[in-house]
GROMACS .gro file of C-alpha atoms in nm:
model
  109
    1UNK     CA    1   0.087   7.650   1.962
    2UNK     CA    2  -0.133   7.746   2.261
    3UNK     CA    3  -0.082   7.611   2.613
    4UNK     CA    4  -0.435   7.457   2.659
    5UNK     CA    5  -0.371   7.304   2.327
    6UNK     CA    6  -0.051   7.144   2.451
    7UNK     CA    7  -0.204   7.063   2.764
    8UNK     CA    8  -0.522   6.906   2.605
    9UNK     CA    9  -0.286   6.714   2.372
   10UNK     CA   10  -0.075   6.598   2.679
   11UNK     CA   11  -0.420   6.489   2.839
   12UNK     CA   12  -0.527   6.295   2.588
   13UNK     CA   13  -0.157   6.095   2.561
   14UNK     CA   14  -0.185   6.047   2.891
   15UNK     CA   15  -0.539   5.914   2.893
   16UNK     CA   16  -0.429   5.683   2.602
   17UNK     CA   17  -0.177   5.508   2.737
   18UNK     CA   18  -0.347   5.467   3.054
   19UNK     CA   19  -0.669   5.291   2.877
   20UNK     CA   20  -0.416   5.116   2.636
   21UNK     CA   21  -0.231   4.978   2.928
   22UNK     CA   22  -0.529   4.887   3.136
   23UNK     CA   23  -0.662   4.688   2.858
   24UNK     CA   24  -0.370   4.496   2.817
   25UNK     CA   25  -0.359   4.399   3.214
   26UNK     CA   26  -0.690   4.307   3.202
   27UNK     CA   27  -0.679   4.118   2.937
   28UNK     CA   28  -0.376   3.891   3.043
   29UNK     CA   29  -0.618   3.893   3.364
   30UNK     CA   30  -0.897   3.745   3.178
   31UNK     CA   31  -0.711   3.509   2.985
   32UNK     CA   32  -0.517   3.357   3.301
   33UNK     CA   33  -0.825   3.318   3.545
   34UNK     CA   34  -1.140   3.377   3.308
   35UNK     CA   35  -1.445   3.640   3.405
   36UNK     CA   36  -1.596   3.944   3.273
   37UNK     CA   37  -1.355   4.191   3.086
   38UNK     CA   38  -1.607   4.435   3.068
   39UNK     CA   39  -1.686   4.488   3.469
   40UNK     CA   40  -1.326   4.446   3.525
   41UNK     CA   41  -1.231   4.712   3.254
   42UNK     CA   42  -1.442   4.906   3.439
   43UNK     CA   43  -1.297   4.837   3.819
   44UNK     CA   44  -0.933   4.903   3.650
   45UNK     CA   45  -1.002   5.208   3.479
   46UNK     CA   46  -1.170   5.348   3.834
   47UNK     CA   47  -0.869   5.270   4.040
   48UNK     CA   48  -0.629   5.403   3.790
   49UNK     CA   49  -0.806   5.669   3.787
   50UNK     CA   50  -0.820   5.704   4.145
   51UNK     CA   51  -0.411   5.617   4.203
   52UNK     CA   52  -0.299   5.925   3.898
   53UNK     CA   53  -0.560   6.118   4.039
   54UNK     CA   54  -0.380   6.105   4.379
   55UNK     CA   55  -0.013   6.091   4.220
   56UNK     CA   56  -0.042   6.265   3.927
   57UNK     CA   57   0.160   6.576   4.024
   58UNK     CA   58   0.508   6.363   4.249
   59UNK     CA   59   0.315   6.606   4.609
   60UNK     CA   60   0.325   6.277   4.722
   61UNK     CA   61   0.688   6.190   4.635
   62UNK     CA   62   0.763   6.523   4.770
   63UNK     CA   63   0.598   6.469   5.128
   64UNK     CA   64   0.854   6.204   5.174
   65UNK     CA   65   1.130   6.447   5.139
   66UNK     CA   66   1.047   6.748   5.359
   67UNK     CA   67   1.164   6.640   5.671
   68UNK     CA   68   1.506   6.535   5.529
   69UNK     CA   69   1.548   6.898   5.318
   70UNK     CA   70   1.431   7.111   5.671
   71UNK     CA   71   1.695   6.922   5.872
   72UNK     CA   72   1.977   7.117   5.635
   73UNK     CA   73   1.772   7.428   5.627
   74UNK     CA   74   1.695   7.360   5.250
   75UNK     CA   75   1.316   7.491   5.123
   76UNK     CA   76   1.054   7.247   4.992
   77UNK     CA   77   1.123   7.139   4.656
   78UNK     CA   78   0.974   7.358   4.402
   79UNK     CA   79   0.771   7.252   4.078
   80UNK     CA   80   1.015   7.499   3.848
   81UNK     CA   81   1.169   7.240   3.590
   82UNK     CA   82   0.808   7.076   3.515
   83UNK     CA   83   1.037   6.810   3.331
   84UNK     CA   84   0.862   6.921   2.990
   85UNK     CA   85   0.510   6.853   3.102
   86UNK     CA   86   0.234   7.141   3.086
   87UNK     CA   87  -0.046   6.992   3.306
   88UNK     CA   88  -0.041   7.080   3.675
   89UNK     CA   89  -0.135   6.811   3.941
   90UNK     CA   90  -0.503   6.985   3.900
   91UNK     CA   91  -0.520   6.940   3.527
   92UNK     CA   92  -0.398   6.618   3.558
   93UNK     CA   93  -0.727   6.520   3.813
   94UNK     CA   94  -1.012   6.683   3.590
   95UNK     CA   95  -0.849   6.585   3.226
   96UNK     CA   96  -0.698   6.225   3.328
   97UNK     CA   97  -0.851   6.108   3.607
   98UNK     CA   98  -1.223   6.238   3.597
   99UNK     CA   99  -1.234   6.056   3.240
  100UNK     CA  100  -1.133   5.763   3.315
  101UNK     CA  101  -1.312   5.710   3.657
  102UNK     CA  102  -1.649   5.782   3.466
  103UNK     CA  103  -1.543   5.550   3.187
  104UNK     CA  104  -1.488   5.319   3.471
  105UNK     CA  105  -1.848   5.392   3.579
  106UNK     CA  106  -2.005   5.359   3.257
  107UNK     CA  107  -1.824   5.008   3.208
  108UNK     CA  108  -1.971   4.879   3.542
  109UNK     CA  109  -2.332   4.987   3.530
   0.00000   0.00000   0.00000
């Protein structure tokens, strides 16, 4: 099998659970205090968006630790393992994020 085809596969678990658990907040959100699922689907599916779009690839996770690594001479901290995954940070952004902030959009207007 391909690496786009793993990677589009890994995008589209990753979008999955994402919209599955967003619906499932936002329904216990509903049901607690009442209002409009639909434009709050929506708002929830942009800031998700938004926060994986901005965390997606652990830079920011890694910020916190360059300071501490320099002091004992050690280099940054390198993306070698990958953990199993096949999407970079970027494909992360444009295959996760992009979707569901214009989902999000689509919801609200």
């Amino acid at each position: 099998m391909s690496t786009v085809v793993q990677g589009l596969r890994e995008a589209l678990v990753l979008f999955v659970i994402a919209v599955a658990a967003i619906t499932v907040a936002v329904g216990v959100w509903v049901a607690v205090s009442g209002g409009d699922f639909v434009h709050r689907v929506g708002v929830a599916f942009m800031l998700v968006g938004a926060v994986i779009g901005m965390t997606g690839d652990l830079t920011l996770s890694r910020i916190g630790m360059l300071p501490a690594r320099s002091t004992f001479g050690l280099a940054p901290e390198r993306e070698d393992g990958g953990g199993g995954r096949v999407l970079t940070g970027v494909g992360i952004f444009l295959f996760v994020s992009v979707p569901l902030i214009v989902v999000g959009i689509l919801l609200i207007t």
